[in-house]
mmCIF file of C-alpha atoms in Angstrom:
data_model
loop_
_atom_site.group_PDB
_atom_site.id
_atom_site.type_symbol
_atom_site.label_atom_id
_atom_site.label_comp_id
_atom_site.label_asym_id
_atom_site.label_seq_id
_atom_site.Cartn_x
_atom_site.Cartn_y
_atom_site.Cartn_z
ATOM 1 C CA UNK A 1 60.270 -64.307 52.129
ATOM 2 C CA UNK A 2 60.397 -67.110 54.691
ATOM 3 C CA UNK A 3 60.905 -70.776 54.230
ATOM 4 C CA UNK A 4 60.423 -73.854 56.533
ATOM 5 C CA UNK A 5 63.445 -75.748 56.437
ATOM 6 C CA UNK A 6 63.589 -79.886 57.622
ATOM 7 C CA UNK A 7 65.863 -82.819 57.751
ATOM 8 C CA UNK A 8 63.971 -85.360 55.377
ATOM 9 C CA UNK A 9 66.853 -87.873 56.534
ATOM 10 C CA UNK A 10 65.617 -87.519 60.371
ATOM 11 C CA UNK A 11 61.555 -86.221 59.842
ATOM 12 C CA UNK A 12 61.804 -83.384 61.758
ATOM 13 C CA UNK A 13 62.056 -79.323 61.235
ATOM 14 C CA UNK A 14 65.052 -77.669 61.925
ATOM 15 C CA UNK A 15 63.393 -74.167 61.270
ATOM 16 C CA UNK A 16 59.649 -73.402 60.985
ATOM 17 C CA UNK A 17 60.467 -69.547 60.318
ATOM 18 C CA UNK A 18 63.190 -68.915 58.537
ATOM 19 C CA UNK A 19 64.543 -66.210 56.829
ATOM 20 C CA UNK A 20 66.761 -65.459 53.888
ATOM 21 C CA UNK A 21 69.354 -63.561 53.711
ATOM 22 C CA UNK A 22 70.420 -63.705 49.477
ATOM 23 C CA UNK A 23 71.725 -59.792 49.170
ATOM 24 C CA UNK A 24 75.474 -58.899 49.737
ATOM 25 C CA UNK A 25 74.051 -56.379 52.312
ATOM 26 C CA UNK A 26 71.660 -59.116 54.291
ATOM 27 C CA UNK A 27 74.378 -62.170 53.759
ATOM 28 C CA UNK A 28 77.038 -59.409 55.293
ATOM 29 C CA UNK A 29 74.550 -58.164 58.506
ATOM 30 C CA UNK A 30 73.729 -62.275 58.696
ATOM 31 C CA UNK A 31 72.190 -62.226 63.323
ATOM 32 C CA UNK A 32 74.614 -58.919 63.928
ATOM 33 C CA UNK A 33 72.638 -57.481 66.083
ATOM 34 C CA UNK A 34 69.520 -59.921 66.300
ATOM 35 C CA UNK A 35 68.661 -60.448 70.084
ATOM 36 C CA UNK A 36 68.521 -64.423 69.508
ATOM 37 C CA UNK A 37 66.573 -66.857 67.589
ATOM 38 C CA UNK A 38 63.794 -68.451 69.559
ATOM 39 C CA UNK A 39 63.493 -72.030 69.082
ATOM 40 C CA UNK A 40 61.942 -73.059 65.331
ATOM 41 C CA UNK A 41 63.485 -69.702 64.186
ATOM 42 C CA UNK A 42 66.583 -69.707 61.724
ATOM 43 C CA UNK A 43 68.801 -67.457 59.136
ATOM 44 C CA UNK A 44 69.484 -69.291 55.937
ATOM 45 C CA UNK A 45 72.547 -67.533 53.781
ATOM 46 C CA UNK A 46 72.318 -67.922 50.325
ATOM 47 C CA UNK A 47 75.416 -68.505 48.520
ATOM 48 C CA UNK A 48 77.512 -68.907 52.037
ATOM 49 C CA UNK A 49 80.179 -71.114 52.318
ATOM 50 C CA UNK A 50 81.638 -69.522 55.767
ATOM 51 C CA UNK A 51 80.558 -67.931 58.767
ATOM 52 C CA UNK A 52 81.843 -65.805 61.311
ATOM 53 C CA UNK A 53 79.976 -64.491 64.798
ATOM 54 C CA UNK A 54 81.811 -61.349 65.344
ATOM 55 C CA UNK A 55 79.244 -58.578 66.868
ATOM 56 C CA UNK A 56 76.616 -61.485 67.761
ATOM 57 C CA UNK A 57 75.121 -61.777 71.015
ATOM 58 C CA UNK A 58 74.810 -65.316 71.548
ATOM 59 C CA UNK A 59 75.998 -68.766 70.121
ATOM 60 C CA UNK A 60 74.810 -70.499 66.877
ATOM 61 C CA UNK A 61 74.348 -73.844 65.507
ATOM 62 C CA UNK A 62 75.288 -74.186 61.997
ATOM 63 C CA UNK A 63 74.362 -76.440 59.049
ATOM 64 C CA UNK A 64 76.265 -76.027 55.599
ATOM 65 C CA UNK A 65 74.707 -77.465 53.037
ATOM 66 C CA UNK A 66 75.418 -78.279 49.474
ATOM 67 C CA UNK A 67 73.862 -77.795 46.076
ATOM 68 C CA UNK A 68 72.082 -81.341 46.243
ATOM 69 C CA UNK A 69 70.089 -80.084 49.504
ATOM 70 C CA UNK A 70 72.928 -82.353 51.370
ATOM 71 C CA UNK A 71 74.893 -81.437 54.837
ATOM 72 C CA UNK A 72 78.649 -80.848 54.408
ATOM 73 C CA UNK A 73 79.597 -79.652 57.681
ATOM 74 C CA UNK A 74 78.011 -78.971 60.962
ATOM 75 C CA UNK A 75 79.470 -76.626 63.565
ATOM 76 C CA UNK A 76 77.805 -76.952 67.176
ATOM 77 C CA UNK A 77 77.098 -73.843 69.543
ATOM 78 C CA UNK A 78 79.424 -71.380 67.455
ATOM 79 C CA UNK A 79 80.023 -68.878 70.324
ATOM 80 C CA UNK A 80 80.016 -65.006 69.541
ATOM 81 C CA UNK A 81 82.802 -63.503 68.393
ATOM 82 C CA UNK A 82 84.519 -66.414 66.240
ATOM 83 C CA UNK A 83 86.421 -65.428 63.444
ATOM 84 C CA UNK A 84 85.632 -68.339 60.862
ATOM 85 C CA UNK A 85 83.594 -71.722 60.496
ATOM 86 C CA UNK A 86 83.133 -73.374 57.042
ATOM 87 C CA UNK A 87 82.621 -75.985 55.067
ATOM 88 C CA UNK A 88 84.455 -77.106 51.200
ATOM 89 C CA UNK A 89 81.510 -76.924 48.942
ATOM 90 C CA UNK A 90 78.912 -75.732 50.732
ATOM 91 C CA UNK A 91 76.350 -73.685 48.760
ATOM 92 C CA UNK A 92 74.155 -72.041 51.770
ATOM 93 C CA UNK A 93 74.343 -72.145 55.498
ATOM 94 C CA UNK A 94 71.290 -72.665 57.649
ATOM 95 C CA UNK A 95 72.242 -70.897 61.282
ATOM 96 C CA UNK A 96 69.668 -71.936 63.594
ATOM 97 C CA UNK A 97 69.822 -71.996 68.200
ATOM 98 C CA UNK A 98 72.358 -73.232 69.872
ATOM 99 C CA UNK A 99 71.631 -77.165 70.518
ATOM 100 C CA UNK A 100 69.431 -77.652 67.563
ATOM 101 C CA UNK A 101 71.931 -79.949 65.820
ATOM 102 C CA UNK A 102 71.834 -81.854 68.939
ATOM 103 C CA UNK A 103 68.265 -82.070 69.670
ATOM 104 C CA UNK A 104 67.298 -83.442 66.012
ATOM 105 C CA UNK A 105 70.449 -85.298 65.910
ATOM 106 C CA UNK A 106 71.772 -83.996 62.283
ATOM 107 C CA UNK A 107 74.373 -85.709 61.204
ATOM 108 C CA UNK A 108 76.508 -84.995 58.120
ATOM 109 C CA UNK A 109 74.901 -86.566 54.757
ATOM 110 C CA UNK A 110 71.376 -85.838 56.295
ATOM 111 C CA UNK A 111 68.904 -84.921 52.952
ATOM 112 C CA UNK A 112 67.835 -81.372 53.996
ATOM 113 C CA UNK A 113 64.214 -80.172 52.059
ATOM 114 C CA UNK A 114 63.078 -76.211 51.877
ATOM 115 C CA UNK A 115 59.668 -75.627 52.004
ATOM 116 C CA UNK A 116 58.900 -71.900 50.397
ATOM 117 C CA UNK A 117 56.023 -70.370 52.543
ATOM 118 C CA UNK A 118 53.142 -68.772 51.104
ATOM 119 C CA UNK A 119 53.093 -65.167 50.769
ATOM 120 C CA UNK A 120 50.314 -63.463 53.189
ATOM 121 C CA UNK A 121 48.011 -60.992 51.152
#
């Protein structure tokens, strides 16, 4: 399952295409591996509270977000091979390309929305 994933504070996507990652065995393998994310592509974790990058190829921007859809803590271009990046009381993590914070300038306290996308037949 996919969802679409936007900053209702800013109107604008942060991920088009993303998918979830809600299994101990997904939330563990999290972009180990993955050869990027192209832009409008993104992971969300679900429950995450931390992140690492070990065994990733390239860096990450991440969003933490808490149980009222709200961001807690941003971390910016998270290179590969980090040991830790969290947030207190975030419920999921949204790990998107590097520079997307940036580029739709989310900020923390920005209303994030999900959109579930319809399954294809």
């Amino acid at each position: 399952m996919t969802v679409a994933v936007y900053n209702q504070t800013r109107g604008l996507p942060l991920a088009l295409v993303c998918t979830e990652a809600r299994s101990f065995l997904a939330r563990g393998k999290g972009l180990i591996g993955h050869p990027g994310l192209a832009p409008g592509e993104g992971l969300l974790i679900v429950p995450c509270s931390s992140v690492h990058s070990f065994f990733m190829r390239f860096p990450i921007d991440v969003v933490f977000v808490n149980r009222h859809d709200r961001v807690v803590g941003l971390s910016s271009a998270l290179p590969p091979n980090r040991p830790f990046a969290g947030a207190w009381r975030s419920h999921y993590v949204l790990e998107l390309p590097a520079g997307m914070i940036a580029a739709t300038g989310t900020a923390l306290g920005d209303q994030v929305r999900l959109e579930r996308q319809d399954a294809v037949p």
